[in-house]
Amino acid sequence: MTDSRIPTVRLGEGGPEVGVQGLGCMGMSFAYGPTDAEASRATLERALELGVTLYDTADAYGAGENERFLSPFFRAHRDEVVIATKFALSIPPDDPTKRIIRNDPPYIRQAVEASLERLGVDVIDLYYMHRRDVHVPIEETVGTMAELVREGKVKHLGLSEVTADELRAAQAVHPIAAVQSEWSLFSRDIEAKVVPAARELGVALVPYSPLGRGFLTGGFVQAEQDLTEDDVRRTHPRFQGENATANAALLEPIRTVAKAHDVSLAQVALAWVQQRAAVHGLAVVPIPGTRKPGRVEENVGAAGVVLSGEELASLEPIAGQVVGTRYPDMSFASAGRE
Ligand SMILES: NC(=O)c1ccc[n+]([C@@H]2O[C@H](COP(=O)([O-])OP(=O)(O)OC[C@H]3O[C@@H](n4cnc5c(N)ncnc54)[C@H](OP(=O)(O)O)[C@@H]3O)[C@@H](O)[C@H]2O)c1
């Protein structure tokens, strides 16, 4: 490892060692408007050069399309990358507003085989339950995931958007390497219960949407005006109408800190998430999503930005003032079940 590469950290006790920042690959195929395969491929290669090793996808991202897109990159760099994918969620092609969640053993077995085939690899490094189906006991779901580990199809287990109680019950069945949940200057609900439970259990946190889905970079304000029709962010209450206007005003303290360090808003947002590791005493590996090589350089650069106690204090009130929920239906998130 050369000096220009980011430091590494372990995901959970016995989990994989990864660069302190990962890469969210969802937008390369799905959810955030027009995609550009060539720029996305260059982004993946640049990320790897900079020491990013954790690459995040899911079977739900474009109904398998994202896993298929990433396959050549993963195969070309199999020993250097940690492949994280997920099961549980599907979006019916005839109704893109609908979400089907399944955690039952036959579904998991079918999902893992399909992901392995699309990814074109023999084993998944980190396999997450993407969303919780409350009709299936979590012990049964994690029990099946543990069987996949024993069978050599999966190396490590993760859970996304689980409550602290669900995490505890899961960890009693099999070691969990990471919890992936939304965590950013705008979304801090997991700090109440999930983060303390993860610290207590030795589980790492992988914050998704650490840039508030791009809103924290100042890249858009009114989703309906600023984003294309197929962009899922148009359905998120906090990016709509008066909510979006009020929330955009909350970026001011981030701008002030960015100016003082001569860095971008994105870098301040990422430095803040990264510093949660020291604040809460656990491993934290954010996975900002980008499809642009220049932005991956910028985002990785945030690993070297250290915010002072005074600066952290100036950013502290932001999340409490955000107007609008992070999903149209909060039962989709752990906070909706706590
Ligand atoms: N477990 C879950 O339920 C869940 C849910 C959502 C997401 N995720 C995962 O988390 C990853 C990251 O989350 P996310 O993509 O939703 O949100 P995010 O990382 O908070 O933000 C991504 C958005 O910010 C833009 N962006 C990235 N870097 C930037 C920079 N330096 N300057 C300006 N704009 C920048 C991206 O645009 P460009 O791409 O055009 O650069 C994209 O629109 C996803 O890719 C996915 O793998 C998981």
mmCIF file of N, CA, C and O in Angstrom, residues 39-133:
data_model
loop_
_atom_site.group_PDB
_atom_site.id
_atom_site.type_symbol
_atom_site.label_atom_id
_atom_site.label_comp_id
_atom_site.label_asym_id
_atom_site.label_seq_id
_atom_site.Cartn_x
_atom_site.Cartn_y
_atom_site.Cartn_z
ATOM 1 N N ALA A 39 -18.053 6.446 -17.994
ATOM 2 C CA ALA A 39 -17.615 7.242 -16.837
ATOM 3 C C ALA A 39 -17.688 6.393 -15.563
ATOM 4 O O ALA A 39 -16.823 6.493 -14.684
ATOM 5 N N SER A 40 -18.703 5.548 -15.464
ATOM 6 C CA SER A 40 -18.831 4.698 -14.271
ATOM 7 C C SER A 40 -17.666 3.712 -14.188
ATOM 8 O O SER A 40 -17.118 3.486 -13.103
ATOM 9 N N ARG A 41 -17.288 3.134 -15.326
ATOM 10 C CA ARG A 41 -16.145 2.194 -15.313
ATOM 11 C C ARG A 41 -14.869 2.920 -14.886
ATOM 12 O O ARG A 41 -14.071 2.401 -14.105
ATOM 13 N N ALA A 42 -14.677 4.144 -15.394
ATOM 14 C CA ALA A 42 -13.489 4.924 -15.011
ATOM 15 C C ALA A 42 -13.522 5.266 -13.517
ATOM 16 O O ALA A 42 -12.482 5.296 -12.848
ATOM 17 N N THR A 43 -14.724 5.473 -12.999
ATOM 18 C CA THR A 43 -14.882 5.784 -11.570
ATOM 19 C C THR A 43 -14.451 4.591 -10.721
ATOM 20 O O THR A 43 -13.737 4.742 -9.722
ATOM 21 N N LEU A 44 -14.878 3.408 -11.141
ATOM 22 C CA LEU A 44 -14.523 2.189 -10.399
ATOM 23 C C LEU A 44 -13.007 2.005 -10.364
ATOM 24 O O LEU A 44 -12.420 1.744 -9.309
ATOM 25 N N GLU A 45 -12.368 2.178 -11.526
ATOM 26 C CA GLU A 45 -10.905 1.984 -11.602
ATOM 27 C C GLU A 45 -10.171 3.019 -10.758
ATOM 28 O O GLU A 45 -9.213 2.703 -10.058
ATOM 29 N N ARG A 46 -10.642 4.274 -10.835
ATOM 30 C CA ARG A 46 -9.982 5.340 -10.072
ATOM 31 C C ARG A 46 -10.133 5.102 -8.567
ATOM 32 O O ARG A 46 -9.195 5.303 -7.789
ATOM 33 N N ALA A 47 -11.321 4.657 -8.180
ATOM 34 C CA ALA A 47 -11.566 4.381 -6.753
ATOM 35 C C ALA A 47 -10.565 3.340 -6.251
ATOM 36 O O ALA A 47 -9.949 3.514 -5.193
ATOM 37 N N LEU A 48 -10.385 2.301 -7.025
ATOM 38 C CA LEU A 48 -9.481 1.223 -6.602
ATOM 39 C C LEU A 48 -8.042 1.741 -6.457
ATOM 40 O O LEU A 48 -7.352 1.411 -5.485
ATOM 41 N N GLU A 49 -7.622 2.588 -7.412
ATOM 42 C CA GLU A 49 -6.267 3.160 -7.321
ATOM 43 C C GLU A 49 -6.079 3.946 -6.025
ATOM 44 O O GLU A 49 -4.991 4.009 -5.471
ATOM 45 N N LEU A 50 -7.175 4.564 -5.549
ATOM 46 C CA LEU A 50 -7.093 5.420 -4.360
ATOM 47 C C LEU A 50 -7.243 4.633 -3.054
ATOM 48 O O LEU A 50 -7.213 5.222 -1.974
ATOM 49 N N GLY A 51 -7.456 3.325 -3.169
ATOM 50 C CA GLY A 51 -7.542 2.502 -1.957
ATOM 51 C C GLY A 51 -8.954 2.171 -1.534
ATOM 52 O O GLY A 51 -9.163 1.611 -0.453
ATOM 53 N N VAL A 52 -9.943 2.514 -2.366
ATOM 54 C CA VAL A 52 -11.326 2.130 -2.071
ATOM 55 C C VAL A 52 -11.455 0.654 -2.420
ATOM 56 O O VAL A 52 -11.177 0.255 -3.558
ATOM 57 N N THR A 53 -11.868 -0.158 -1.442
ATOM 58 C CA THR A 53 -11.960 -1.602 -1.730
ATOM 59 C C THR A 53 -13.367 -2.160 -1.537
ATOM 60 O O THR A 53 -13.682 -3.224 -2.050
ATOM 61 N N LEU A 54 -14.223 -1.452 -0.787
ATOM 62 C CA LEU A 54 -15.592 -1.940 -0.543
ATOM 63 C C LEU A 54 -16.531 -1.357 -1.600
ATOM 64 O O LEU A 54 -16.719 -0.132 -1.669
ATOM 65 N N TYR A 55 -17.117 -2.228 -2.415
ATOM 66 C CA TYR A 55 -18.003 -1.792 -3.505
ATOM 67 C C TYR A 55 -19.403 -2.295 -3.199
ATOM 68 O O TYR A 55 -19.613 -3.492 -3.005
ATOM 69 N N ASP A 56 -20.363 -1.357 -3.187
ATOM 70 C CA ASP A 56 -21.707 -1.690 -2.724
ATOM 71 C C ASP A 56 -22.721 -1.744 -3.857
ATOM 72 O O ASP A 56 -22.872 -0.793 -4.621
ATOM 73 N N THR A 57 -23.415 -2.901 -3.937
ATOM 74 C CA THR A 57 -24.478 -3.056 -4.920
ATOM 75 C C THR A 57 -25.633 -3.800 -4.247
ATOM 76 O O THR A 57 -25.634 -4.015 -3.040
ATOM 77 N N ALA A 58 -26.642 -4.178 -5.025
ATOM 78 C CA ALA A 58 -27.772 -4.975 -4.525
ATOM 79 C C ALA A 58 -28.477 -5.581 -5.718
ATOM 80 O O ALA A 58 -28.442 -5.009 -6.821
ATOM 81 N N ASP A 59 -29.143 -6.721 -5.460
ATOM 82 C CA ASP A 59 -29.875 -7.333 -6.577
ATOM 83 C C ASP A 59 -31.006 -6.431 -7.053
ATOM 84 O O ASP A 59 -31.420 -6.475 -8.214
ATOM 85 N N ALA A 60 -31.501 -5.572 -6.150
ATOM 86 C CA ALA A 60 -32.638 -4.709 -6.491
ATOM 87 C C ALA A 60 -32.265 -3.536 -7.406
ATOM 88 O O ALA A 60 -33.145 -2.904 -7.979
ATOM 89 N N TYR A 61 -30.989 -3.215 -7.501
ATOM 90 C CA TYR A 61 -30.598 -2.028 -8.271
ATOM 91 C C TYR A 61 -30.705 -2.309 -9.770
ATOM 92 O O TYR A 61 -29.800 -2.884 -10.390
ATOM 93 N N GLY A 62 -31.862 -1.890 -10.313
ATOM 94 C CA GLY A 62 -32.105 -2.135 -11.726
ATOM 95 C C GLY A 62 -32.405 -3.598 -11.996
ATOM 96 O O GLY A 62 -32.062 -4.120 -13.054
ATOM 97 N N ALA A 63 -33.061 -4.278 -11.040
ATOM 98 C CA ALA A 63 -33.436 -5.694 -11.185
ATOM 99 C C ALA A 63 -32.258 -6.535 -11.692
ATOM 100 O O ALA A 63 -32.362 -7.267 -12.677
ATOM 101 N N GLY A 64 -31.126 -6.426 -11.012
ATOM 102 C CA GLY A 64 -29.949 -7.225 -11.361
ATOM 103 C C GLY A 64 -28.987 -6.519 -12.295
ATOM 104 O O GLY A 64 -27.828 -6.928 -12.444
ATOM 105 N N GLU A 65 -29.418 -5.444 -12.902
ATOM 106 C CA GLU A 65 -28.592 -4.745 -13.897
ATOM 107 C C GLU A 65 -27.283 -4.224 -13.282
ATOM 108 O O GLU A 65 -26.211 -4.307 -13.897
ATOM 109 N N ASN A 66 -27.347 -3.694 -12.061
ATOM 110 C CA ASN A 66 -26.146 -3.139 -11.435
ATOM 111 C C ASN A 66 -25.109 -4.234 -11.160
ATOM 112 O O ASN A 66 -23.906 -4.044 -11.417
ATOM 113 N N GLU A 67 -25.559 -5.380 -10.682
ATOM 114 C CA GLU A 67 -24.623 -6.494 -10.443
ATOM 115 C C GLU A 67 -23.985 -6.930 -11.770
ATOM 116 O O GLU A 67 -22.777 -7.179 -11.828
ATOM 117 N N ARG A 68 -24.801 -7.002 -12.800
ATOM 118 C CA ARG A 68 -24.246 -7.404 -14.121
ATOM 119 C C ARG A 68 -23.227 -6.380 -14.616
ATOM 120 O O ARG A 68 -22.179 -6.726 -15.131
ATOM 121 N N PHE A 69 -23.544 -5.098 -14.432
ATOM 122 C CA PHE A 69 -22.636 -4.037 -14.880
ATOM 123 C C PHE A 69 -21.284 -4.118 -14.162
ATOM 124 O O PHE A 69 -20.223 -3.907 -14.759
ATOM 125 N N LEU A 70 -21.324 -4.433 -12.871
ATOM 126 C CA LEU A 70 -20.096 -4.450 -12.070
ATOM 127 C C LEU A 70 -19.256 -5.707 -12.287
ATOM 128 O O LEU A 70 -18.058 -5.719 -11.976
ATOM 129 N N SER A 71 -19.872 -6.742 -12.812
ATOM 130 C CA SER A 71 -19.198 -8.036 -12.922
ATOM 131 C C SER A 71 -17.807 -7.965 -13.593
ATOM 132 O O SER A 71 -16.836 -8.489 -13.029
ATOM 133 N N PRO A 72 -17.654 -7.332 -14.751
ATOM 134 C CA PRO A 72 -16.312 -7.325 -15.367
ATOM 135 C C PRO A 72 -15.252 -6.658 -14.495
ATOM 136 O O PRO A 72 -14.117 -7.136 -14.409
ATOM 137 N N PHE A 73 -15.633 -5.586 -13.806
ATOM 138 C CA PHE A 73 -14.688 -4.903 -12.917
ATOM 139 C C PHE A 73 -14.314 -5.818 -11.751
ATOM 140 O O PHE A 73 -13.130 -5.979 -11.420
ATOM 141 N N PHE A 74 -15.312 -6.442 -11.152
ATOM 142 C CA PHE A 74 -15.038 -7.329 -10.012
ATOM 143 C C PHE A 74 -14.161 -8.508 -10.439
ATOM 144 O O PHE A 74 -13.227 -8.884 -9.734
ATOM 145 N N ARG A 75 -14.458 -9.069 -11.585
ATOM 146 C CA ARG A 75 -13.691 -10.242 -12.032
ATOM 147 C C ARG A 75 -12.249 -9.869 -12.356
ATOM 148 O O ARG A 75 -11.320 -10.643 -12.092
ATOM 149 N N ALA A 76 -12.076 -8.664 -12.903
ATOM 150 C CA ALA A 76 -10.713 -8.226 -13.263
ATOM 151 C C ALA A 76 -9.868 -7.943 -12.025
ATOM 152 O O ALA A 76 -8.640 -7.974 -12.095
ATOM 153 N N HIS A 77 -10.531 -7.637 -10.910
ATOM 154 C CA HIS A 77 -9.793 -7.247 -9.686
ATOM 155 C C HIS A 77 -10.235 -8.092 -8.503
ATOM 156 O O HIS A 77 -10.325 -7.600 -7.379
ATOM 157 N N ARG A 78 -10.525 -9.371 -8.752
ATOM 158 C CA ARG A 78 -11.187 -10.176 -7.725
ATOM 159 C C ARG A 78 -10.484 -10.161 -6.372
ATOM 160 O O ARG A 78 -11.129 -10.151 -5.322
ATOM 161 N N ASP A 79 -9.137 -10.183 -6.362
ATOM 162 C CA ASP A 79 -8.440 -10.263 -5.076
ATOM 163 C C ASP A 79 -8.292 -8.908 -4.379
ATOM 164 O O ASP A 79 -7.865 -8.839 -3.233
ATOM 165 N N GLU A 80 -8.610 -7.845 -5.095
ATOM 166 C CA GLU A 80 -8.418 -6.505 -4.505
ATOM 167 C C GLU A 80 -9.719 -5.906 -3.975
ATOM 168 O O GLU A 80 -9.689 -4.941 -3.222
ATOM 169 N N VAL A 81 -10.867 -6.432 -4.416
ATOM 170 C CA VAL A 81 -12.143 -5.805 -4.059
ATOM 171 C C VAL A 81 -12.926 -6.648 -3.049
ATOM 172 O O VAL A 81 -12.815 -7.869 -3.023
ATOM 173 N N VAL A 82 -13.701 -5.948 -2.225
ATOM 174 C CA VAL A 82 -14.642 -6.607 -1.318
ATOM 175 C C VAL A 82 -16.036 -6.331 -1.888
ATOM 176 O O VAL A 82 -16.482 -5.178 -1.935
ATOM 177 N N ILE A 83 -16.672 -7.382 -2.357
ATOM 178 C CA ILE A 83 -17.968 -7.241 -3.034
ATOM 179 C C ILE A 83 -19.089 -7.345 -2.008
ATOM 180 O O ILE A 83 -19.231 -8.370 -1.332
ATOM 181 N N ALA A 84 -19.874 -6.267 -1.912
ATOM 182 C CA ALA A 84 -21.035 -6.280 -1.013
ATOM 183 C C ALA A 84 -22.298 -6.211 -1.854
ATOM 184 O O ALA A 84 -22.464 -5.283 -2.661
ATOM 185 N N THR A 85 -23.176 -7.197 -1.690
ATOM 186 C CA THR A 85 -24.475 -7.118 -2.357
ATOM 187 C C THR A 85 -25.567 -7.503 -1.361
ATOM 188 O O THR A 85 -25.276 -7.822 -0.201
ATOM 189 N N LYS A 86 -26.812 -7.402 -1.823
ATOM 190 C CA LYS A 86 -27.937 -7.539 -0.877
ATOM 191 C C LYS A 86 -29.092 -8.309 -1.508
ATOM 192 O O LYS A 86 -29.245 -8.291 -2.731
ATOM 193 N N PHE A 87 -29.914 -8.909 -0.633
ATOM 194 C CA PHE A 87 -31.152 -9.553 -1.071
ATOM 195 C C PHE A 87 -32.303 -8.978 -0.252
ATOM 196 O O PHE A 87 -32.078 -8.313 0.755
ATOM 197 N N ALA A 88 -33.494 -9.264 -0.628
ATOM 198 C CA ALA A 88 -34.734 -8.996 0.136
ATOM 199 C C ALA A 88 -35.710 -8.090 -0.598
ATOM 200 O O ALA A 88 -36.906 -8.148 -0.354
ATOM 201 N N LEU A 89 -35.195 -7.235 -1.445
ATOM 202 C CA LEU A 89 -36.039 -6.191 -2.013
ATOM 203 C C LEU A 89 -36.189 -6.396 -3.510
ATOM 204 O O LEU A 89 -35.208 -6.625 -4.214
ATOM 205 N N SER A 90 -37.436 -6.298 -3.973
ATOM 206 C CA SER A 90 -37.599 -6.260 -5.433
ATOM 207 C C SER A 90 -38.687 -5.254 -5.788
ATOM 208 O O SER A 90 -39.564 -4.939 -4.976
ATOM 209 N N ILE A 91 -38.562 -4.748 -6.991
ATOM 210 C CA ILE A 91 -39.465 -3.709 -7.464
ATOM 211 C C ILE A 91 -40.192 -4.277 -8.680
ATOM 212 O O ILE A 91 -39.542 -4.588 -9.687
ATOM 213 N N PRO A 92 -41.522 -4.474 -8.592
ATOM 214 C CA PRO A 92 -42.213 -5.075 -9.738
ATOM 215 C C PRO A 92 -42.110 -4.179 -10.982
ATOM 216 O O PRO A 92 -42.353 -2.981 -10.869
ATOM 217 N N PRO A 93 -41.714 -4.751 -12.144
ATOM 218 C CA PRO A 93 -41.519 -3.925 -13.333
ATOM 219 C C PRO A 93 -42.785 -3.175 -13.751
ATOM 220 O O PRO A 93 -42.700 -2.064 -14.287
ATOM 221 N N ASP A 94 -43.977 -3.741 -13.434
ATOM 222 C CA ASP A 94 -45.217 -3.073 -13.855
ATOM 223 C C ASP A 94 -45.640 -1.957 -12.901
ATOM 224 O O ASP A 94 -46.546 -1.183 -13.210
ATOM 225 N N ASP A 95 -44.977 -1.861 -11.724
ATOM 226 C CA ASP A 95 -45.304 -0.779 -10.794
ATOM 227 C C ASP A 95 -44.053 -0.354 -10.026
ATOM 228 O O ASP A 95 -43.785 -0.805 -8.912
ATOM 229 N N PRO A 96 -43.274 0.565 -10.609
ATOM 230 C CA PRO A 96 -41.995 0.964 -9.986
ATOM 231 C C PRO A 96 -42.152 1.676 -8.658
ATOM 232 O O PRO A 96 -41.164 1.908 -7.965
ATOM 233 N N THR A 97 -43.381 2.027 -8.269
ATOM 234 C CA THR A 97 -43.550 2.694 -6.970
ATOM 235 C C THR A 97 -43.677 1.653 -5.849
ATOM 236 O O THR A 97 -43.605 1.984 -4.676
ATOM 237 N N LYS A 98 -43.880 0.386 -6.230
ATOM 238 C CA LYS A 98 -44.117 -0.667 -5.244
ATOM 239 C C LYS A 98 -42.807 -1.333 -4.796
ATOM 240 O O LYS A 98 -41.850 -1.375 -5.568
ATOM 241 N N ARG A 99 -42.768 -1.838 -3.570
ATOM 242 C CA ARG A 99 -41.599 -2.559 -3.059
ATOM 243 C C ARG A 99 -42.055 -3.885 -2.479
ATOM 244 O O ARG A 99 -42.984 -3.908 -1.671
ATOM 245 N N ILE A 100 -41.429 -4.988 -2.878
ATOM 246 C CA ILE A 100 -41.739 -6.293 -2.291
ATOM 247 C C ILE A 100 -40.528 -6.691 -1.446
ATOM 248 O O ILE A 100 -39.387 -6.652 -1.935
ATOM 249 N N ILE A 101 -40.783 -7.060 -0.199
ATOM 250 C CA ILE A 101 -39.678 -7.438 0.699
ATOM 251 C C ILE A 101 -39.874 -8.882 1.124
ATOM 252 O O ILE A 101 -40.943 -9.258 1.602
ATOM 253 N N ARG A 102 -38.815 -9.696 0.945
ATOM 254 C CA ARG A 102 -38.893 -11.106 1.370
ATOM 255 C C ARG A 102 -37.618 -11.522 2.090
ATOM 256 O O ARG A 102 -36.516 -11.230 1.637
ATOM 257 N N ASN A 103 -37.785 -12.189 3.223
ATOM 258 C CA ASN A 103 -36.646 -12.661 4.034
ATOM 259 C C ASN A 103 -36.702 -14.167 4.262
ATOM 260 O O ASN A 103 -35.982 -14.687 5.107
ATOM 261 N N ASP A 104 -37.603 -14.881 3.582
ATOM 262 C CA ASP A 104 -37.787 -16.310 3.892
ATOM 263 C C ASP A 104 -36.688 -17.157 3.243
ATOM 264 O O ASP A 104 -36.140 -16.805 2.194
ATOM 265 N N PRO A 105 -36.357 -18.291 3.892
ATOM 266 C CA PRO A 105 -35.223 -19.101 3.416
ATOM 267 C C PRO A 105 -35.263 -19.476 1.928
ATOM 268 O O PRO A 105 -34.241 -19.301 1.239
ATOM 269 N N PRO A 106 -36.383 -19.962 1.362
ATOM 270 C CA PRO A 106 -36.336 -20.314 -0.069
ATOM 271 C C PRO A 106 -35.996 -19.104 -0.948
ATOM 272 O O PRO A 106 -35.250 -19.217 -1.924
ATOM 273 N N TYR A 107 -36.519 -17.947 -0.576
ATOM 274 C CA TYR A 107 -36.235 -16.732 -1.352
ATOM 275 C C TYR A 107 -34.740 -16.384 -1.279
ATOM 276 O O TYR A 107 -34.108 -16.051 -2.285
ATOM 277 N N ILE A 108 -34.162 -16.473 -0.068
ATOM 278 C CA ILE A 108 -32.745 -16.122 0.112
ATOM 279 C C ILE A 108 -31.866 -17.047 -0.744
ATOM 280 O O ILE A 108 -30.930 -16.598 -1.414
ATOM 281 N N ARG A 109 -32.212 -18.335 -0.728
ATOM 282 C CA ARG A 109 -31.404 -19.311 -1.484
ATOM 283 C C ARG A 109 -31.453 -19.024 -2.988
ATOM 284 O O ARG A 109 -30.435 -19.092 -3.679
ATOM 285 N N GLN A 110 -32.624 -18.650 -3.441
ATOM 286 C CA GLN A 110 -32.776 -18.325 -4.863
ATOM 287 C C GLN A 110 -32.034 -17.011 -5.184
ATOM 288 O O GLN A 110 -31.351 -16.894 -6.193
ATOM 289 N N ALA A 111 -32.122 -16.050 -4.258
ATOM 290 C CA ALA A 111 -31.499 -14.736 -4.483
ATOM 291 C C ALA A 111 -29.976 -14.846 -4.542
ATOM 292 O O ALA A 111 -29.323 -14.222 -5.386
ATOM 293 N N VAL A 112 -29.397 -15.643 -3.643
ATOM 294 C CA VAL A 112 -27.927 -15.712 -3.617
ATOM 295 C C VAL A 112 -27.397 -16.353 -4.900
ATOM 296 O O VAL A 112 -26.382 -15.905 -5.465
ATOM 297 N N GLU A 113 -28.097 -17.377 -5.376
ATOM 298 C CA GLU A 113 -27.639 -18.031 -6.616
ATOM 299 C C GLU A 113 -27.714 -17.041 -7.782
ATOM 300 O O GLU A 113 -26.815 -16.973 -8.618
ATOM 301 N N ALA A 114 -28.792 -16.276 -7.826
ATOM 302 C CA ALA A 114 -28.967 -15.318 -8.929
ATOM 303 C C ALA A 114 -27.894 -14.226 -8.868
ATOM 304 O O ALA A 114 -27.321 -13.834 -9.892
ATOM 305 N N SER A 115 -27.579 -13.757 -7.656
ATOM 306 C CA SER A 115 -26.544 -12.716 -7.526
ATOM 307 C C SER A 115 -25.178 -13.268 -7.931
ATOM 308 O O SER A 115 -24.419 -12.606 -8.652
ATOM 309 N N LEU A 116 -24.867 -14.481 -7.464
ATOM 310 C CA LEU A 116 -23.555 -15.077 -7.816
ATOM 311 C C LEU A 116 -23.428 -15.210 -9.331
ATOM 312 O O LEU A 116 -22.370 -14.912 -9.902
ATOM 313 N N GLU A 117 -24.510 -15.602 -9.970
ATOM 314 C CA GLU A 117 -24.455 -15.772 -11.422
ATOM 315 C C GLU A 117 -24.266 -14.430 -12.130
ATOM 316 O O GLU A 117 -23.433 -14.295 -13.022
ATOM 317 N N ARG A 118 -25.021 -13.419 -11.708
ATOM 318 C CA ARG A 118 -24.897 -12.104 -12.361
ATOM 319 C C ARG A 118 -23.525 -11.489 -12.102
ATOM 320 O O ARG A 118 -22.932 -10.874 -12.984
ATOM 321 N N LEU A 119 -23.015 -11.664 -10.885
ATOM 322 C CA LEU A 119 -21.704 -11.091 -10.553
ATOM 323 C C LEU A 119 -20.575 -11.875 -11.219
ATOM 324 O O LEU A 119 -19.474 -11.340 -11.411
ATOM 325 N N GLY A 120 -20.838 -13.128 -11.513
ATOM 326 C CA GLY A 120 -19.817 -13.953 -12.177
ATOM 327 C C GLY A 120 -18.666 -14.314 -11.257
ATOM 328 O O GLY A 120 -17.522 -14.448 -11.694
ATOM 329 N N VAL A 121 -18.966 -14.466 -9.951
ATOM 330 C CA VAL A 121 -17.927 -14.850 -8.980
ATOM 331 C C VAL A 121 -18.405 -16.070 -8.190
ATOM 332 O O VAL A 121 -19.589 -16.408 -8.211
ATOM 333 N N ASP A 122 -17.465 -16.721 -7.468
ATOM 334 C CA ASP A 122 -17.804 -17.930 -6.717
ATOM 335 C C ASP A 122 -18.344 -17.627 -5.324
ATOM 336 O O ASP A 122 -18.991 -18.465 -4.705
ATOM 337 N N VAL A 123 -17.987 -16.444 -4.826
ATOM 338 C CA VAL A 123 -18.369 -16.129 -3.442
ATOM 339 C C VAL A 123 -18.617 -14.622 -3.313
ATOM 340 O O VAL A 123 -17.935 -13.814 -3.951
ATOM 341 N N ILE A 124 -19.590 -14.285 -2.482
ATOM 342 C CA ILE A 124 -19.893 -12.874 -2.169
ATOM 343 C C ILE A 124 -19.192 -12.543 -0.857
ATOM 344 O O ILE A 124 -19.324 -13.281 0.127
ATOM 345 N N ASP A 125 -18.435 -11.446 -0.826
ATOM 346 C CA ASP A 125 -17.643 -11.138 0.371
ATOM 347 C C ASP A 125 -18.509 -10.678 1.547
ATOM 348 O O ASP A 125 -18.228 -11.010 2.695
ATOM 349 N N LEU A 126 -19.523 -9.876 1.251
ATOM 350 C CA LEU A 126 -20.389 -9.347 2.308
ATOM 351 C C LEU A 126 -21.821 -9.374 1.779
ATOM 352 O O LEU A 126 -22.138 -8.682 0.801
ATOM 353 N N TYR A 127 -22.653 -10.196 2.428
ATOM 354 C CA TYR A 127 -24.025 -10.374 1.942
ATOM 355 C C TYR A 127 -24.991 -9.777 2.955
ATOM 356 O O TYR A 127 -25.044 -10.207 4.111
ATOM 357 N N TYR A 128 -25.730 -8.766 2.513
ATOM 358 C CA TYR A 128 -26.642 -8.048 3.404
ATOM 359 C C TYR A 128 -28.096 -8.472 3.190
ATOM 360 O O TYR A 128 -28.529 -8.653 2.041
ATOM 361 N N MET A 129 -28.840 -8.493 4.279
ATOM 362 C CA MET A 129 -30.296 -8.441 4.187
ATOM 363 C C MET A 129 -30.634 -6.961 3.974
ATOM 364 O O MET A 129 -30.318 -6.118 4.812
ATOM 365 N N HIS A 130 -31.244 -6.639 2.861
ATOM 366 C CA HIS A 130 -31.439 -5.244 2.444
ATOM 367 C C HIS A 130 -32.531 -4.555 3.263
ATOM 368 O O HIS A 130 -32.394 -3.405 3.665
ATOM 369 N N ARG A 131 -33.628 -5.297 3.461
ATOM 370 C CA ARG A 131 -34.753 -4.761 4.217
ATOM 371 C C ARG A 131 -35.399 -5.888 5.007
ATOM 372 O O ARG A 131 -35.339 -7.037 4.613
ATOM 373 N N ARG A 132 -36.030 -5.521 6.091
ATOM 374 C CA ARG A 132 -36.605 -6.488 7.022
ATOM 375 C C ARG A 132 -38.058 -6.785 6.661
ATOM 376 O O ARG A 132 -38.877 -5.866 6.567
ATOM 377 N N ASP A 133 -38.345 -8.088 6.508
ATOM 378 C CA ASP A 133 -39.716 -8.572 6.354
ATOM 379 C C ASP A 133 -40.138 -9.051 7.739
ATOM 380 O O ASP A 133 -39.675 -10.096 8.206
#
